[in-house]
Short mmCIF file of C-alpha atoms in Angstrom, two decimals:
data_model
loop_
_atom_site.label_atom_id
_atom_site.label_comp_id
_atom_site.label_asym_id
_atom_site.label_seq_id
_atom_site.Cartn_x
_atom_site.Cartn_y
_atom_site.Cartn_z
CA VAL A 274 94.55 86.33 120.12
CA ASP A 275 95.68 86.80 116.48
CA ALA A 276 97.31 83.47 115.74
CA ASN A 277 100.05 85.05 113.59
CA THR A 278 100.99 88.14 115.59
CA ASN A 279 100.03 87.03 119.11
CA ALA A 280 98.29 90.38 119.54
CA THR A 281 95.22 90.50 121.75
CA VAL A 282 92.33 91.47 119.48
CA ALA A 283 89.10 90.44 121.21
CA ALA A 284 87.36 89.11 124.29
CA GLU A 285 84.25 87.00 124.87
CA ALA A 286 81.54 88.07 127.32
CA LEU A 287 80.88 85.14 129.65
CA LEU A 288 77.81 85.12 131.90
CA ARG A 289 78.06 83.81 135.47
CA PHE A 290 75.42 83.65 138.22
CA LYS A 291 76.30 83.70 141.92
CA TYR A 292 73.70 82.57 144.44
CA GLU A 293 74.33 82.11 148.18
CA ASN A 294 78.12 81.94 147.68
CA ARG A 295 77.77 79.32 144.92
CA ILE A 296 78.65 79.94 141.26
CA ILE A 297 75.89 78.32 139.24
CA PRO A 298 77.21 77.19 135.79
CA PRO A 299 75.56 78.44 132.58
CA LEU A 300 74.49 74.89 131.68
CA GLU A 301 72.12 75.11 134.67
CA PHE A 302 70.70 78.60 134.42
CA ILE A 303 70.69 79.41 130.68
CA PRO A 304 68.01 76.76 129.87
CA LEU A 305 65.80 78.30 132.60
CA LEU A 306 66.33 81.78 131.14
CA GLU A 307 65.40 80.46 127.71
CA GLU A 308 62.35 78.60 128.97
CA THR A 309 60.95 81.58 130.85
CA GLY A 310 61.80 84.15 128.20
CA LEU A 311 64.04 86.05 130.62
CA ILE A 312 66.94 85.39 128.25
CA VAL A 313 65.77 88.45 126.23
CA VAL A 314 66.07 90.75 129.25
CA VAL A 315 69.42 89.26 130.25
CA GLY A 316 70.57 89.67 126.63
CA ARG A 317 70.02 93.43 126.90
CA PHE A 318 72.10 93.51 130.09
CA ILE A 319 74.90 91.55 128.37
CA ILE A 320 75.10 93.83 125.32
CA LYS A 321 75.32 96.88 127.54
CA GLN A 322 78.17 95.40 129.60
CA ALA A 323 79.97 94.06 126.54
CA ALA A 324 79.74 97.35 124.64
CA LYS A 325 80.96 99.39 127.67
CA PHE A 326 83.95 97.03 128.08
CA CYS A 327 84.72 97.24 124.35
CA LYS A 328 84.67 101.06 124.49
CA LYS A 329 87.08 101.06 127.42
CA MET A 330 89.44 98.57 125.76
CA ARG A 331 89.52 100.59 122.53
CA GLU A 332 91.34 103.30 124.44
CA HIS A 333 94.26 100.84 124.52
CA ILE A 334 93.70 98.52 121.53
CA LYS A 335 92.39 100.34 118.46
CA ASP A 336 90.16 97.72 116.81
CA PHE A 337 89.32 95.67 119.87
CA ARG A 338 86.15 93.59 119.59
CA VAL A 339 83.86 91.85 122.09
CA SER A 340 81.82 88.79 121.23
CA MET A 341 78.65 87.73 122.98
CA ASN A 342 76.34 84.79 122.68
CA ILE A 343 72.72 84.66 121.66
CA SER A 344 70.65 81.54 121.29
CA TYR A 345 68.06 80.76 118.67
CA VAL A 346 65.55 80.87 121.55
CA GLN A 347 66.23 84.60 121.94
CA ILE A 348 65.46 85.20 118.29
CA ILE A 349 62.26 83.16 118.36
CA LYS A 350 61.15 84.96 121.57
CA GLY A 351 61.60 88.27 119.83
CA VAL A 352 64.96 89.79 120.85
CA GLN A 353 64.93 93.36 119.59
CA PHE A 354 68.22 93.96 117.83
CA LYS A 355 67.27 97.63 117.34
CA GLU A 356 67.99 98.04 121.04
CA TYR A 357 71.43 96.51 120.54
CA PHE A 358 72.17 98.97 117.73
CA LYS A 359 71.11 101.90 119.91
CA ILE A 360 73.42 100.79 122.75
CA ILE A 361 76.37 100.43 120.34
CA GLU A 362 75.63 103.78 118.67
CA LYS A 363 75.28 105.61 121.98
CA LEU A 364 78.82 104.61 122.90
CA GLY A 365 80.13 105.71 119.50
CA LEU A 366 81.26 102.24 118.56
CA PRO A 367 81.16 100.84 114.97
CA TYR A 368 78.83 97.89 114.58
CA ASP A 369 81.67 95.52 113.71
CA SER A 370 83.16 96.04 117.21
CA ILE A 371 80.57 93.53 118.44
CA VAL A 372 80.56 89.90 117.36
CA ILE A 373 77.31 87.96 117.84
CA GLU A 374 77.85 84.23 118.45
CA LEU A 375 74.92 81.92 117.78
CA THR A 376 74.67 79.04 120.24
CA GLU A 377 72.49 76.19 119.22
CA SER A 378 70.27 75.19 122.12
CA GLY A 379 68.07 73.39 119.62
CA TYR A 380 68.18 72.28 116.05
CA LEU A 381 67.97 75.12 113.54
CA GLU A 382 66.70 73.11 110.59
CA ASP A 383 65.95 75.90 108.16
CA ASN A 384 64.37 78.11 110.82
CA GLN A 385 63.21 81.19 108.94
CA ALA A 386 63.19 83.44 112.00
CA VAL A 387 66.83 82.68 112.67
CA LYS A 388 67.86 83.14 109.04
CA SER A 389 66.00 86.47 108.76
CA ALA A 390 67.48 87.86 111.98
CA TRP A 391 70.97 86.59 111.02
CA ASN A 392 70.81 88.20 107.58
CA LYS A 393 69.56 91.51 109.06
CA LEU A 394 72.51 91.60 111.48
CA LYS A 395 75.02 90.82 108.68
CA ASN A 396 73.55 93.46 106.39
CA ASP A 397 73.83 96.06 109.18
CA GLY A 398 77.54 95.32 109.70
CA ILE A 399 77.49 93.17 112.83
CA ARG A 400 80.05 90.34 112.66
CA LEU A 401 78.61 86.89 113.20
CA ALA A 402 80.06 83.63 114.42
CA ILE A 403 78.85 80.06 114.94
CA ASP A 404 79.98 78.98 118.41
CA ASP A 405 80.85 75.47 119.71
CA PHE A 406 81.57 74.13 116.25
CA GLY A 407 82.25 70.41 116.39
CA THR A 408 79.68 69.61 119.06
CA GLY A 409 75.94 69.07 119.20
CA TYR A 410 74.13 70.60 116.24
CA SER A 411 76.99 72.72 114.83
CA ASN A 412 77.58 71.27 111.38
CA ILE A 413 78.24 71.91 107.72
CA HIS A 414 74.51 72.44 107.12
CA ASN A 415 74.54 75.52 109.38
CA ILE A 416 77.58 76.98 107.65
CA SER A 417 75.66 76.69 104.40
CA MET A 418 72.41 78.11 105.83
CA LEU A 419 73.94 80.99 107.83
CA SER A 420 77.16 81.95 105.99
CA PRO A 421 78.92 83.25 109.11
CA ASN A 422 82.00 85.47 109.24
CA THR A 423 83.64 83.11 111.74
CA ILE A 424 83.34 79.62 113.16
CA LYS A 425 84.66 78.88 116.66
CA ILE A 426 86.07 75.40 117.11
CA ASP A 427 84.88 73.96 120.39
CA MET A 428 87.48 73.18 123.02
CA SER A 429 86.54 69.48 123.02
CA LEU A 430 87.39 69.15 119.34
CA THR A 431 90.68 71.02 119.95
CA LYS A 432 91.64 68.66 122.82
CA ASN A 433 90.86 65.61 120.67
CA ALA A 434 92.95 67.03 117.85
CA LEU A 435 95.85 67.42 120.22
CA LYS A 436 95.61 63.77 121.20
CA THR A 437 95.07 61.85 117.96
CA ASN A 438 96.29 62.21 114.41
CA TYR A 439 92.83 61.37 113.08
CA ASP A 440 91.17 64.30 114.89
CA PHE A 441 94.12 66.54 114.07
CA GLU A 442 93.64 65.93 110.33
CA LEU A 443 89.89 66.34 110.76
CA LEU A 444 90.47 69.77 112.32
CA ARG A 445 92.99 70.67 109.66
CA ASN A 446 90.44 69.96 106.94
CA ILE A 447 87.72 71.90 108.73
CA VAL A 448 89.99 74.96 108.85
CA SER A 449 90.96 74.50 105.19
CA LEU A 450 87.28 74.27 104.18
CA ALA A 451 86.43 77.38 106.15
CA HIS A 452 89.25 79.34 104.54
CA GLU A 453 88.10 78.25 101.06
CA LEU A 454 84.74 79.85 101.96
CA LYS A 455 86.43 83.02 103.29
CA ILE A 456 85.37 82.17 106.85
CA ASN A 457 87.69 82.96 109.76
CA VAL A 458 88.44 80.22 112.31
CA VAL A 459 88.91 80.65 116.05
CA VAL A 460 90.38 77.57 117.79
CA GLU A 461 89.27 77.47 121.41
CA GLY A 462 91.02 75.69 124.28
CA VAL A 463 94.64 76.46 123.42
CA GLU A 464 96.28 76.83 126.86
CA THR A 465 100.01 75.98 126.58
CA GLU A 466 102.91 76.84 124.29
CA GLU A 467 103.12 73.19 123.18
CA GLU A 468 99.42 73.21 122.19
CA TYR A 469 99.85 76.55 120.45
CA LEU A 470 102.77 75.31 118.32
CA LYS A 471 100.89 72.23 117.22
CA ILE A 472 97.63 74.08 116.47
CA MET A 473 99.57 76.63 114.41
CA GLN A 474 100.32 73.79 111.94
CA ILE A 475 96.70 73.95 110.75
CA ASN A 476 96.82 77.73 110.12
CA PRO A 477 93.99 79.09 112.32
CA ASP A 478 93.17 82.82 112.22
CA TYR A 479 92.72 83.21 115.96
CA ILE A 480 93.17 81.22 119.12
CA GLN A 481 91.23 81.51 122.37
CA GLY A 482 92.60 80.20 125.65
#
């Protein structure tokens, strides 16, 4: 949601796996997909579904976007972004209708394959975001290395900012730094009007509930 206008502008594609009437959480099955290399095949499925949904939503919301996650494992295992472009083109969508979010399943420490793939996507007009910022390996180093269009503040950091002044000021400064670098900020985990009003004090670009 656009933080200033409250207009719905985008959605995130979330992968779920149902087995014998049980919903298996991503934290359980994503590592297995990455380990076996099946994450590349599943990635193709996700981009098809995300692009189709985006096309349908653009009948109602002109510049609607859909974001989807990839992991550095997909890049290392040879995800073919040309296939992604063909899917987007076939539906008549502009490249910037899809946002690729990089999730850090492992440390990126100057990984050349990741940087090369990331730069290729940016140069071709795909919008890029660093997901889960504020947890794990998401850090200032990766903003410097990857120069994303957007960072997405993890829900855990948002919840902490809503509880303590220290974390609130920390989040305020992260947003300020991002804006100085012309990077958009999505604050995740905003669920109530009270939370929304407080988070708006730090001037985010978008909120995700």
